[in-house]
Amino acid sequence: YGAEVPSVVFIRKYLSTDEILKLIAASDIIILPYRRARGEYSVSGILHLALGSFRITVGTKVPRLVEYYQLMPGLFAPPERDDVLARIILDVLENYKEVYKEFREAVTPFVERTSWTNIAN
């Protein structure tokens, strides 16, 4: 499917904050394909940037993303199940307007509640 959609870009390197913000602004969908790993590390930065920018975010159901997959479980695949993740991505691409409407309704209260302004107060 990526061959048919020339605007699909895969990036596999560390990105600076400026690079991340530019990519999010240019993106319609953010993919967070995390694997299960020993120990916990935070991914909330990219998650909150993507959600705060109202970009549909697809990911894997790992503890690091629990706050989001509780809101939109249909956008998550089990870790190590690339086939399921691919099907979810294709569904989002094929039904973008409908998915975006549901996504926006589900995440808006979360984004407002967890905004920097509200957290800092």
XYZ file of C-alpha atoms in Angstrom:
121
model
C 0.000 0.000 0.000
C 2.869 2.385 0.751
C 3.977 2.108 -2.878
C 0.566 3.430 -3.932
C 0.721 6.328 -1.484
C 3.842 8.365 -2.278
C 3.352 10.556 0.775
C 4.027 7.684 3.211
C 7.388 8.211 4.917
C 9.169 5.868 7.317
C 11.747 7.421 9.653
C 14.006 5.223 11.722
C 16.313 7.568 13.578
C 16.401 9.864 16.582
C 14.608 13.142 15.877
C 15.139 16.494 17.528
C 12.153 18.304 18.992
C 12.094 20.691 16.024
C 12.124 17.773 13.569
C 9.320 16.034 15.456
C 7.144 19.146 15.479
C 7.654 19.683 11.740
C 6.823 16.057 10.959
C 3.709 16.069 13.108
C 2.519 19.254 11.413
C 3.009 17.600 8.004
C 1.380 14.297 9.013
C -2.140 12.966 8.952
C -1.356 9.773 10.890
C 1.290 9.030 13.523
C 2.360 5.398 14.046
C 3.854 4.314 17.396
C 4.817 0.646 16.851
C 6.376 -0.042 20.243
C 7.450 -3.527 21.294
C 7.317 -4.894 24.810
C 10.579 -4.070 26.544
C 12.130 -4.668 29.913
C 11.730 -1.730 32.218
C 9.607 1.260 31.531
C 10.486 4.327 29.583
C 8.355 7.257 28.644
C 6.846 7.871 25.228
C 4.322 10.386 26.460
C 6.155 13.264 24.794
C 5.480 12.110 21.256
C 2.058 10.799 22.241
C 0.972 14.121 23.723
C 2.451 16.102 20.832
C 0.579 13.938 18.317
C -2.708 13.994 20.208
C -2.411 17.694 21.024
C -1.969 18.331 17.309
C -5.064 16.194 16.668
C -3.210 13.704 14.485
C -4.696 10.218 14.376
C -2.262 8.045 16.289
C -2.055 4.295 15.712
C 0.035 2.140 18.009
C 0.638 -1.075 19.834
C -1.012 -1.983 23.104
C 1.927 -1.573 25.464
C 1.872 -0.145 28.995
C 3.559 3.054 27.807
C 0.501 3.974 25.733
C -2.226 2.884 28.165
C -3.644 6.382 28.600
C -4.439 6.545 24.885
C -5.494 2.995 24.044
C -8.149 3.262 26.727
C -9.664 6.082 24.634
C -9.294 4.534 21.164
C -8.752 0.757 21.494
C -9.579 0.202 17.822
C -6.404 2.033 16.820
C -4.147 -0.417 18.657
C -2.636 -3.762 17.754
C -1.051 -6.320 20.049
C 2.742 -5.950 20.171
C 4.548 -8.230 17.717
C 1.436 -8.394 15.490
C 2.565 -6.388 12.492
C -0.253 -7.869 10.401
C -2.897 -6.422 12.726
C -1.095 -3.077 12.873
C -0.987 -2.979 9.064
C -4.732 -3.679 8.843
C -5.479 -0.866 11.282
C -3.323 1.568 9.299
C -5.041 0.580 6.053
C -8.447 1.013 7.680
C -7.502 4.508 8.844
C -6.248 5.422 5.363
C -9.353 4.046 3.667
C -11.829 5.579 6.155
C -9.926 8.670 7.200
C -12.842 11.107 7.596
C -14.924 8.733 9.713
C -11.975 7.656 11.866
C -10.867 11.259 12.327
C -14.327 12.315 13.523
C -14.409 9.507 16.118
C -10.784 10.188 17.090
C -11.375 13.916 17.551
C -14.445 13.338 19.733
C -12.602 10.782 21.881
C -9.348 12.664 22.414
C -10.500 16.281 22.740
C -11.433 15.991 26.450
C -8.137 14.151 27.126
C -6.107 16.792 25.269
C -7.840 19.604 27.143
C -7.440 17.870 30.518
C -3.740 17.100 29.958
C -2.739 20.353 28.237
C 0.360 22.062 29.586
C -1.763 25.022 30.701
C -4.019 22.795 32.808
C -1.195 20.639 34.157
C 0.927 23.667 35.119
C -1.900 25.360 37.016
